[in-house]
CSV table of C-alpha atoms in Angstrom, one decimal:
chain,number,residue,atom,x,y,z
A,657,UNK,CA,4.4,37.0,31.4
A,658,UNK,CA,4.0,37.1,35.2
A,659,UNK,CA,7.3,37.8,36.9
A,660,UNK,CA,8.6,37.7,40.5
A,661,UNK,CA,11.9,37.6,42.3
A,662,UNK,CA,13.1,34.8,44.6
A,663,UNK,CA,14.6,37.6,46.7
A,664,UNK,CA,11.1,39.0,47.4
A,665,UNK,CA,9.0,37.2,50.0
A,666,UNK,CA,5.8,38.9,48.8
A,667,UNK,CA,6.5,37.9,45.2
A,668,UNK,CA,7.1,34.3,46.3
A,669,UNK,CA,3.9,34.3,48.3
A,670,UNK,CA,1.8,35.8,45.4
A,671,UNK,CA,3.3,33.2,43.0
A,672,UNK,CA,2.4,30.4,45.4
A,673,UNK,CA,-1.2,31.7,45.4
A,674,UNK,CA,-1.2,31.7,41.6
A,675,UNK,CA,0.0,28.1,41.5
A,676,UNK,CA,-2.6,27.2,44.1
A,677,UNK,CA,-5.6,28.7,42.3
A,678,UNK,CA,-4.7,28.5,38.6
A,679,UNK,CA,-3.8,25.6,36.3
A,680,UNK,CA,-0.2,26.3,35.7
A,681,UNK,CA,2.0,23.4,34.9
A,682,UNK,CA,5.8,23.0,35.2
A,683,UNK,CA,7.6,23.4,31.9
A,684,UNK,CA,10.5,21.0,31.0
A,685,UNK,CA,12.5,24.2,30.2
A,686,UNK,CA,14.4,26.2,32.8
A,687,UNK,CA,15.1,29.9,32.8
A,688,UNK,CA,18.5,30.5,34.2
A,689,UNK,CA,18.2,27.4,36.4
A,690,UNK,CA,14.7,28.5,37.6
A,691,UNK,CA,11.6,26.5,36.7
A,692,UNK,CA,9.0,27.9,34.3
A,693,UNK,CA,5.3,27.4,34.7
A,694,UNK,CA,2.9,27.8,31.8
A,695,UNK,CA,-0.9,28.2,31.5
A,696,UNK,CA,-3.6,29.3,29.1
A,697,UNK,CA,-5.3,32.2,30.8
A,698,UNK,CA,-8.5,33.0,29.0
A,699,UNK,CA,-6.9,32.3,25.7
A,700,UNK,CA,-3.6,34.0,26.5
A,701,UNK,CA,-0.6,31.7,26.7
A,702,UNK,CA,1.1,32.8,29.9
A,703,UNK,CA,4.4,32.0,31.6
A,704,UNK,CA,5.2,32.4,35.3
A,705,UNK,CA,8.9,33.3,35.6
A,706,UNK,CA,11.2,33.5,38.7
A,707,UNK,CA,14.1,35.9,38.7
A,708,UNK,CA,17.4,35.5,40.7
A,709,UNK,CA,17.6,39.3,41.1
A,710,UNK,CA,15.2,42.0,42.1
A,711,UNK,CA,12.5,42.7,39.6
A,712,UNK,CA,13.5,46.4,39.2
A,713,UNK,CA,16.7,45.1,37.6
A,714,UNK,CA,15.0,42.9,35.0
A,715,UNK,CA,16.0,45.1,32.1
A,716,UNK,CA,17.0,42.1,30.0
A,717,UNK,CA,13.5,40.5,30.0
A,718,UNK,CA,12.4,42.0,26.7
A,719,UNK,CA,15.5,40.4,25.1
A,720,UNK,CA,15.1,37.0,26.7
A,721,UNK,CA,11.3,36.9,26.0
A,722,UNK,CA,10.9,38.9,22.7
A,723,UNK,CA,7.4,37.6,22.1
A,724,UNK,CA,6.0,38.9,25.4
A,725,UNK,CA,2.9,41.1,24.9
A,726,UNK,CA,2.5,42.1,28.5
A,727,UNK,CA,4.8,41.8,31.5
A,728,UNK,CA,3.2,41.8,35.0
A,729,UNK,CA,5.5,42.0,37.9
A,730,UNK,CA,4.1,40.7,41.2
A,731,UNK,CA,6.2,42.1,44.1
A,732,UNK,CA,6.4,43.7,47.5
A,733,UNK,CA,5.7,47.3,48.1
A,734,UNK,CA,7.7,49.2,50.7
A,735,UNK,CA,6.9,52.5,52.4
A,736,UNK,CA,8.0,54.2,55.5
A,737,UNK,CA,4.4,54.4,56.7
A,738,UNK,CA,4.1,50.6,56.7
A,739,UNK,CA,0.4,50.9,55.8
A,740,UNK,CA,-1.3,47.8,54.4
A,741,UNK,CA,-1.5,48.6,50.7
A,742,UNK,CA,-2.4,47.0,47.4
A,743,UNK,CA,-1.0,49.0,44.5
A,744,UNK,CA,-0.6,49.2,40.7
A,745,UNK,CA,1.8,51.2,38.6
A,746,UNK,CA,3.9,51.1,35.4
A,747,UNK,CA,7.7,51.3,35.7
A,748,UNK,CA,10.1,53.9,34.3
A,749,UNK,CA,12.2,56.9,35.3
A,750,UNK,CA,11.5,60.6,34.8
A,751,UNK,CA,15.0,61.4,36.1
A,752,UNK,CA,18.0,59.3,37.2
A,753,UNK,CA,17.8,55.6,37.2
A,754,UNK,CA,18.4,55.0,40.9
A,755,UNK,CA,16.5,51.7,41.1
A,756,UNK,CA,16.9,50.0,37.8
A,757,UNK,CA,15.9,50.9,34.2
A,758,UNK,CA,17.4,53.7,32.2
A,759,UNK,CA,17.5,57.5,33.1
A,760,UNK,CA,14.6,59.4,31.7
A,761,UNK,CA,13.1,56.3,30.0
A,762,UNK,CA,9.7,55.0,30.9
A,763,UNK,CA,8.2,51.6,30.0
A,764,UNK,CA,5.1,51.2,27.9
A,765,UNK,CA,2.1,51.8,30.2
A,766,UNK,CA,-0.9,49.4,29.7
A,767,UNK,CA,-3.6,51.7,30.9
A,768,UNK,CA,-6.5,49.3,30.5
A,769,UNK,CA,-4.6,46.4,32.2
A,770,UNK,CA,-3.6,48.7,35.0
A,771,UNK,CA,-7.2,49.8,35.6
A,772,UNK,CA,-8.4,46.2,35.4
A,773,UNK,CA,-5.8,45.2,38.1
A,774,UNK,CA,-6.8,48.2,40.2
A,775,UNK,CA,-10.5,47.4,40.1
A,776,UNK,CA,-9.8,43.7,40.8
A,777,UNK,CA,-7.7,44.6,43.8
A,778,UNK,CA,-10.6,46.7,45.1
A,779,UNK,CA,-13.0,43.8,44.5
A,780,UNK,CA,-10.8,41.1,46.2
A,781,UNK,CA,-10.0,43.5,49.1
A,782,UNK,CA,-13.7,43.3,49.9
A,783,UNK,CA,-14.2,39.7,48.9
A,784,UNK,CA,-11.3,38.5,51.0
A,785,UNK,CA,-12.1,40.8,54.0
A,786,UNK,CA,-9.0,42.8,53.7
A,787,UNK,CA,-10.7,46.0,55.0
A,788,UNK,CA,-7.4,47.2,56.6
A,789,UNK,CA,-5.8,47.5,53.1
A,790,UNK,CA,-5.8,50.6,50.9
A,791,UNK,CA,-6.0,50.1,47.1
A,792,UNK,CA,-4.2,52.7,45.1
A,793,UNK,CA,-2.4,53.6,41.9
A,794,UNK,CA,1.2,54.6,42.3
A,795,UNK,CA,2.9,57.0,39.9
A,796,UNK,CA,5.4,55.8,37.4
A,797,UNK,CA,8.7,55.0,39.1
A,798,UNK,CA,11.8,52.7,39.2
A,799,UNK,CA,13.0,50.1,36.7
A,800,UNK,CA,13.0,48.4,34.4
A,801,UNK,CA,12.4,50.6,31.4
A,802,UNK,CA,10.8,48.2,28.9
A,803,UNK,CA,9.7,48.5,25.3
A,804,UNK,CA,6.6,46.3,25.9
A,805,UNK,CA,3.6,47.0,28.1
A,806,UNK,CA,4.7,46.4,31.7
A,807,UNK,CA,3.2,46.9,35.1
A,808,UNK,CA,3.6,46.1,38.8
A,809,UNK,CA,0.9,44.7,41.1
A,810,UNK,CA,2.2,45.0,44.6
A,811,UNK,CA,1.6,44.0,48.2
A,812,UNK,CA,2.8,46.2,51.0
A,813,UNK,CA,4.0,47.8,52.9
A,814,UNK,CA,5.9,45.8,55.5
A,815,UNK,CA,6.9,42.2,56.3
A,816,UNK,CA,3.6,41.6,58.1
A,817,UNK,CA,1.7,42.2,54.8
A,818,UNK,CA,4.2,40.5,52.6
A,819,UNK,CA,3.4,37.2,54.4
A,820,UNK,CA,-0.3,37.7,54.4
A,821,UNK,CA,-1.7,34.8,52.4
A,822,UNK,CA,-5.1,36.4,51.8
A,823,UNK,CA,-3.6,39.7,50.6
A,824,UNK,CA,-1.2,37.7,48.4
A,825,UNK,CA,-4.2,35.8,47.0
A,826,UNK,CA,-5.9,39.2,46.1
A,827,UNK,CA,-2.8,40.3,44.2
A,828,UNK,CA,-2.6,36.9,42.4
A,829,UNK,CA,-6.2,37.1,41.2
A,830,UNK,CA,-5.8,40.7,40.2
A,831,UNK,CA,-2.7,40.0,38.2
A,832,UNK,CA,-4.3,37.1,36.4
A,833,UNK,CA,-7.5,39.2,35.7
A,834,UNK,CA,-5.3,41.8,34.0
A,835,UNK,CA,-3.5,39.1,32.0
A,836,UNK,CA,-6.7,37.3,31.0
A,837,UNK,CA,-8.4,40.4,29.7
A,838,UNK,CA,-5.5,42.0,28.0
A,839,UNK,CA,-6.2,43.3,24.5
A,840,UNK,CA,-6.0,46.5,22.4
A,841,UNK,CA,-9.6,47.8,23.0
A,842,UNK,CA,-9.1,51.0,21.0
A,843,UNK,CA,-10.1,53.1,24.0
A,844,UNK,CA,-8.2,56.3,24.9
A,845,UNK,CA,-6.2,57.0,28.1
A,846,UNK,CA,-4.9,60.1,29.8
A,847,UNK,CA,-1.6,61.3,31.2
A,848,UNK,CA,-2.0,62.1,34.8
A,849,UNK,CA,0.1,64.9,36.3
A,850,UNK,CA,0.3,66.2,39.8
A,851,UNK,CA,-0.6,65.1,43.3
A,852,UNK,CA,1.1,62.7,45.6
A,853,UNK,CA,2.8,59.4,44.8
A,854,UNK,CA,-0.4,57.7,45.7
A,855,UNK,CA,-2.8,59.9,43.9
A,856,UNK,CA,-6.3,59.4,45.5
A,857,UNK,CA,-8.0,61.5,42.9
A,858,UNK,CA,-6.6,59.5,40.0
A,859,UNK,CA,-7.4,56.2,41.8
A,860,UNK,CA,-11.0,57.2,42.5
A,861,UNK,CA,-11.5,58.3,38.9
A,862,UNK,CA,-10.2,55.0,37.6
A,863,UNK,CA,-12.3,53.0,40.0
A,864,UNK,CA,-15.4,55.0,39.0
A,865,UNK,CA,-14.6,54.6,35.2
A,866,UNK,CA,-14.4,58.4,34.7
A,867,UNK,CA,-10.8,58.3,33.4
A,868,UNK,CA,-8.3,55.7,32.2
A,869,UNK,CA,-4.7,56.5,33.2
A,870,UNK,CA,-1.4,55.5,31.6
A,871,UNK,CA,1.6,57.2,33.0
A,872,UNK,CA,1.2,59.3,36.1
A,873,UNK,CA,3.7,62.1,37.0
A,874,UNK,CA,3.7,63.1,40.7
A,875,UNK,CA,4.2,66.5,42.1
A,876,UNK,CA,7.8,65.8,43.2
A,877,UNK,CA,8.8,64.9,39.6
A,878,UNK,CA,7.1,67.8,37.7
A,879,UNK,CA,10.1,70.1,37.9
A,880,UNK,CA,12.0,67.5,35.8
A,881,UNK,CA,9.4,67.3,33.1
A,882,UNK,CA,9.9,68.8,29.6
A,883,UNK,CA,8.1,68.5,26.3
A,884,UNK,CA,10.2,65.5,25.3
A,885,UNK,CA,9.2,63.6,28.4
A,886,UNK,CA,5.5,64.6,27.8
A,887,UNK,CA,5.8,63.2,24.3
A,888,UNK,CA,7.5,60.0,25.5
A,889,UNK,CA,4.8,59.4,28.1
A,890,UNK,CA,2.2,59.7,25.4
A,891,UNK,CA,4.0,57.6,22.8
A,892,UNK,CA,4.9,54.9,25.4
A,893,UNK,CA,1.4,54.2,26.5
A,894,UNK,CA,-0.3,51.2,24.9
A,895,UNK,CA,-3.5,53.1,24.3
A,896,UNK,CA,-4.0,56.4,22.5
A,897,UNK,CA,-3.4,59.5,24.8
A,898,UNK,CA,-5.2,62.6,23.5
A,899,UNK,CA,-5.3,64.5,26.8
A,900,UNK,CA,-3.5,65.2,30.1
A,901,UNK,CA,-5.4,65.6,33.4
A,902,UNK,CA,-3.7,68.0,35.8
A,903,UNK,CA,-4.3,67.6,39.5
A,904,UNK,CA,-4.0,71.4,39.6
A,905,UNK,CA,-3.9,71.9,43.4
A,906,UNK,CA,-1.3,69.1,43.5
A,907,UNK,CA,1.3,70.9,41.4
A,908,UNK,CA,3.7,73.5,42.9
A,909,UNK,CA,3.0,77.0,41.8
A,910,UNK,CA,6.6,77.4,40.7
A,911,UNK,CA,6.3,74.4,38.4
A,912,UNK,CA,3.0,75.3,36.7
A,913,UNK,CA,4.4,77.8,34.0
A,914,UNK,CA,7.0,75.4,32.8
A,915,UNK,CA,4.6,72.5,32.8
A,916,UNK,CA,2.0,74.3,30.8
A,917,UNK,CA,4.7,75.4,28.4
A,918,UNK,CA,6.0,71.8,28.0
A,919,UNK,CA,2.4,70.6,27.3
A,920,UNK,CA,2.0,73.3,24.7
A,921,UNK,CA,5.3,72.4,23.0
A,922,UNK,CA,4.2,68.7,23.0
A,923,UNK,CA,0.9,69.7,21.5
A,924,UNK,CA,-1.0,67.8,24.2
A,925,UNK,CA,-4.3,69.4,25.3
A,926,UNK,CA,-4.9,69.4,29.1
A,927,UNK,CA,-7.7,69.7,31.6
A,928,UNK,CA,-7.4,70.9,35.2
A,929,UNK,CA,-9.2,68.8,37.8
């Protein structure tokens, strides 16, 4: 599934680029009065869905589309800096559910699909001459909290970028690349912990194929992490997760003892980077 909100100008623009560049056809069926578009994307039957509410509130999707193997949200990204940014992340909450989803429940992270989208964003950033844009992972945040592999591919960070057709095209191609190559490859992923919300170290490692990240826990959320959340992040990753990578300098000294204790209780080996 590829999902966007009619309240989101970036999502609308990305969806328009999908319809422009890919062979989606209008379905005779409607979804809550919205048209559905379908296509075969490299052997993957795919549906493009418009929501009447914000994507972060789409907790019901897994009930309405129980056969979905992967849900890719195409949406705007917002930040105070307003920097032109192309981002990828999986949804879920380490603490309170302030923006959709459930408290302390994360979605299933599709690590390979996320890396595929990240690398595609980097490729199309260069191919479409979007040199002013930064490509980055974001850490796991906001809703919905879904029981199927789910990810956001976003265009940001201000209205100027949300209306940028070339940047919207880059996100469209990247989302479709992730959908078209989605499979259970049997590879292993890691749990990333520490650093900023836009972890440059994790992003670079993924782009260089030196690590494959599922959930990523930022520095500001580490104090809320216990062994049960560690286990949940491991279990709710589509790929096997045998290891955590710790951005050691990007973790507050006061949080390090409790974090290491939580990793030990969860029986998850770790490596400091």
